[in-house]
Amino acid sequence: MILVSACLLGINCKYNGDNNKNDKVEEYLKDKQFIVVCPEQLGGMSTPREPSEIIKFDGNAVIEGKTSVINNKRLDVTKKFKQGAQEALKIANLYDCKKAILKEGSPSCGSNCIYDGTFTGKKIPGVGVTAALLRKNGIEVISEKDLI
Ligand code: SF4
């Protein structure tokens, strides 16, 4: 079973109420079993919602309590991001997912890069909070960009 970011399959759970529908992901999954999750919704956030970024470092540091996630109104949403990651992990374990395909660049789902915390559109190498927690628990995490 593969865990997949819901927005990649056309579900309108993105912060702005839109989605990130991706044909490559759809094609890849057509003969496989998968389950979709949106960690930010699972963390109790509404859609639409304010965009958020990890202030410093990345999702690993969030899990270790070394940094925070804030939204663009400067509200601390760290707890919700951690909660969402825990819920996504619970579902992954429940369905015995060994692999996840998560949306690149997201503060929850990014697996190679994230935004740098300045809300200026600049990306840095790093992982989102959910991607970090899944990896810490032995689940392979790739992004839609890693599919050939
Ligand atoms: Fe997509 Fe993940 Fe953001 Fe939800 S949290 S909208 S699944 S990138």
Tab-separated table of C-alpha atoms and ligand atoms in Angstrom:
chain	number	residue	atom	x	y	z
A	1	MET	CA	0.000	0.000	0.000
A	2	ILE	CA	1.254	3.479	-0.871
A	3	LEU	CA	0.442	6.635	1.088
A	4	VAL	CA	-0.210	9.593	-1.230
A	5	SER	CA	-0.692	13.337	-0.729
A	6	ALA	CA	-4.377	13.893	-1.456
A	7	CYS	CA	-3.752	17.112	-3.415
A	8	LEU	CA	-1.665	15.166	-5.967
A	9	LEU	CA	-4.778	13.221	-6.939
A	10	GLY	CA	-6.947	16.284	-7.443
A	11	ILE	CA	-8.482	16.725	-4.007
A	12	ASN	CA	-8.899	20.420	-3.215
A	13	CYS	CA	-7.081	20.355	0.121
A	14	LYS	CA	-4.298	22.802	-0.742
A	15	TYR	CA	-4.014	25.920	1.462
A	16	ASN	CA	-5.722	28.057	-1.200
A	17	GLY	CA	-8.539	25.565	-1.792
A	18	ASP	CA	-6.990	24.250	-4.985
A	19	ASN	CA	-5.117	20.994	-5.709
A	20	ASN	CA	-1.869	19.770	-7.262
A	21	LYS	CA	-3.315	17.105	-9.578
A	22	ASN	CA	-0.464	15.271	-11.231
A	23	ASP	CA	-0.897	12.972	-14.233
A	24	LYS	CA	2.382	11.133	-13.617
A	25	VAL	CA	1.254	10.160	-10.108
A	26	GLU	CA	-2.144	9.049	-11.384
A	27	GLU	CA	-0.549	6.930	-14.096
A	28	TYR	CA	1.944	5.396	-11.636
A	29	LEU	CA	-0.837	4.438	-9.208
A	30	LYS	CA	-3.295	3.045	-11.718
A	31	ASP	CA	-2.433	-0.614	-11.004
A	32	LYS	CA	-1.429	-0.154	-7.356
A	33	GLN	CA	-3.169	0.069	-4.013
A	34	PHE	CA	-2.940	3.430	-2.310
A	35	ILE	CA	-4.535	5.627	0.320
A	36	VAL	CA	-4.654	9.425	0.294
A	37	VAL	CA	-3.987	11.754	3.227
A	38	CYS	CA	-3.729	15.490	3.739
A	39	PRO	CA	-1.641	15.960	6.902
A	40	GLU	CA	-2.606	19.613	7.285
A	41	GLN	CA	-6.295	18.767	7.295
A	42	LEU	CA	-5.611	15.817	9.599
A	43	GLY	CA	-3.909	18.291	11.932
A	44	GLY	CA	-7.180	20.180	12.226
A	45	MET	CA	-6.595	22.983	9.758
A	46	SER	CA	-9.343	24.200	7.483
A	47	THR	CA	-9.253	24.589	3.723
A	48	PRO	CA	-8.634	27.217	2.577
A	49	ARG	CA	-6.088	28.251	5.211
A	50	GLU	CA	-3.164	30.639	5.486
A	51	PRO	CA	0.061	29.272	3.944
A	52	SER	CA	2.661	28.122	6.462
A	53	GLU	CA	6.419	27.693	6.470
A	54	ILE	CA	9.006	26.169	8.803
A	55	ILE	CA	10.903	29.119	10.307
A	56	LYS	CA	14.342	27.542	10.367
A	57	PHE	CA	15.915	24.164	9.490
A	58	ASP	CA	13.294	21.598	8.422
A	59	GLY	CA	10.697	19.048	9.508
A	60	ASN	CA	13.248	16.964	11.405
A	61	ALA	CA	14.007	19.960	13.624
A	62	VAL	CA	10.267	20.572	14.114
A	63	ILE	CA	9.830	17.010	15.389
A	64	GLU	CA	12.835	17.456	17.687
A	65	GLY	CA	11.328	20.669	19.100
A	66	LYS	CA	14.145	22.839	17.737
A	67	THR	CA	12.057	25.070	15.483
A	68	SER	CA	8.469	26.062	14.699
A	69	VAL	CA	5.984	26.302	11.869
A	70	ILE	CA	4.204	29.622	11.443
A	71	ASN	CA	1.586	30.871	9.030
A	72	ASN	CA	1.826	34.109	7.097
A	73	LYS	CA	-0.068	35.895	9.882
A	74	ARG	CA	2.800	34.906	12.243
A	75	LEU	CA	0.551	32.462	14.115
A	76	ASP	CA	2.379	29.427	15.514
A	77	VAL	CA	0.870	26.301	13.933
A	78	THR	CA	3.583	23.845	15.004
A	79	LYS	CA	1.186	21.734	17.074
A	80	LYS	CA	-1.185	21.266	14.144
A	81	PHE	CA	1.641	20.251	11.823
A	82	LYS	CA	2.932	17.727	14.355
A	83	GLN	CA	-0.576	16.403	14.940
A	84	GLY	CA	-1.120	16.026	11.179
A	85	ALA	CA	2.159	14.147	10.838
A	86	GLN	CA	1.181	11.782	13.679
A	87	GLU	CA	-2.211	11.107	12.093
A	88	ALA	CA	-0.626	10.452	8.689
A	89	LEU	CA	1.808	8.019	10.333
A	90	LYS	CA	-1.081	6.277	12.101
A	91	ILE	CA	-2.847	5.758	8.772
A	92	ALA	CA	0.390	4.608	7.114
A	93	ASN	CA	0.875	2.018	9.846
A	94	LEU	CA	-2.757	0.953	9.798
A	95	TYR	CA	-2.528	0.209	6.074
A	96	ASP	CA	1.034	-1.120	6.259
A	97	CYS	CA	2.379	1.473	3.835
A	98	LYS	CA	6.051	0.978	3.044
A	99	LYS	CA	6.214	3.902	0.655
A	100	ALA	CA	4.758	7.397	0.356
A	101	ILE	CA	4.488	9.775	-2.591
A	102	LEU	CA	4.163	13.259	-1.151
A	103	LYS	CA	3.918	16.713	-2.699
A	104	GLU	CA	7.312	18.360	-3.083
A	105	GLY	CA	7.972	21.706	-1.414
A	106	SER	CA	5.212	21.553	1.213
A	107	PRO	CA	6.035	22.243	4.887
A	108	SER	CA	4.209	18.967	5.631
A	109	CYS	CA	4.822	16.822	2.580
A	110	GLY	CA	8.074	18.078	0.983
A	111	SER	CA	10.722	15.359	0.762
A	112	ASN	CA	13.637	17.147	-0.947
A	113	CYS	CA	12.950	20.845	-0.511
A	114	ILE	CA	10.784	23.267	1.464
A	115	TYR	CA	10.268	27.034	1.593
A	116	ASP	CA	12.822	28.851	3.718
A	117	GLY	CA	10.535	30.450	6.308
A	118	THR	CA	10.653	33.970	4.868
A	119	PHE	CA	7.436	33.722	2.798
A	120	THR	CA	9.356	35.060	-0.193
A	121	GLY	CA	9.029	31.958	-2.361
A	122	LYS	CA	12.635	30.879	-1.766
A	123	LYS	CA	13.234	27.131	-1.440
A	124	ILE	CA	15.971	25.341	0.483
A	125	PRO	CA	16.920	21.658	0.755
A	126	GLY	CA	14.950	19.967	3.532
A	127	VAL	CA	11.892	17.907	4.398
A	128	GLY	CA	8.415	18.730	5.654
A	129	VAL	CA	7.156	17.605	9.060
A	130	THR	CA	5.149	14.596	7.843
A	131	ALA	CA	7.839	13.464	5.418
A	132	ALA	CA	10.371	13.624	8.265
A	133	LEU	CA	8.206	11.617	10.669
A	134	LEU	CA	7.407	8.944	8.061
A	135	ARG	CA	11.101	8.540	7.224
A	136	LYS	CA	12.017	8.315	10.909
A	137	ASN	CA	9.573	5.416	11.058
A	138	GLY	CA	11.090	3.509	8.167
A	139	ILE	CA	8.735	4.545	5.386
A	140	GLU	CA	10.300	5.432	2.044
A	141	VAL	CA	9.200	8.920	1.045
A	142	ILE	CA	9.503	10.243	-2.499
A	143	SER	CA	7.892	13.169	-4.294
A	144	GLU	CA	5.949	13.421	-7.527
A	145	LYS	CA	9.171	14.793	-9.052
A	146	ASP	CA	11.005	11.542	-8.307
A	147	LEU	CA	8.650	9.524	-10.525
A	148	ILE	CA	10.147	9.052	-13.986
B	1	SF4	FE1	-1.166	18.474	-0.253
B	1	SF4	FE2	0.285	17.708	1.814
B	1	SF4	FE3	-0.404	20.256	1.556
B	1	SF4	FE4	-2.268	18.471	2.170
B	1	SF4	S1	-0.517	19.000	3.411
B	1	SF4	S2	-2.424	20.065	0.622
B	1	SF4	S3	-1.556	16.697	1.028
B	1	SF4	S4	0.930	19.104	0.190
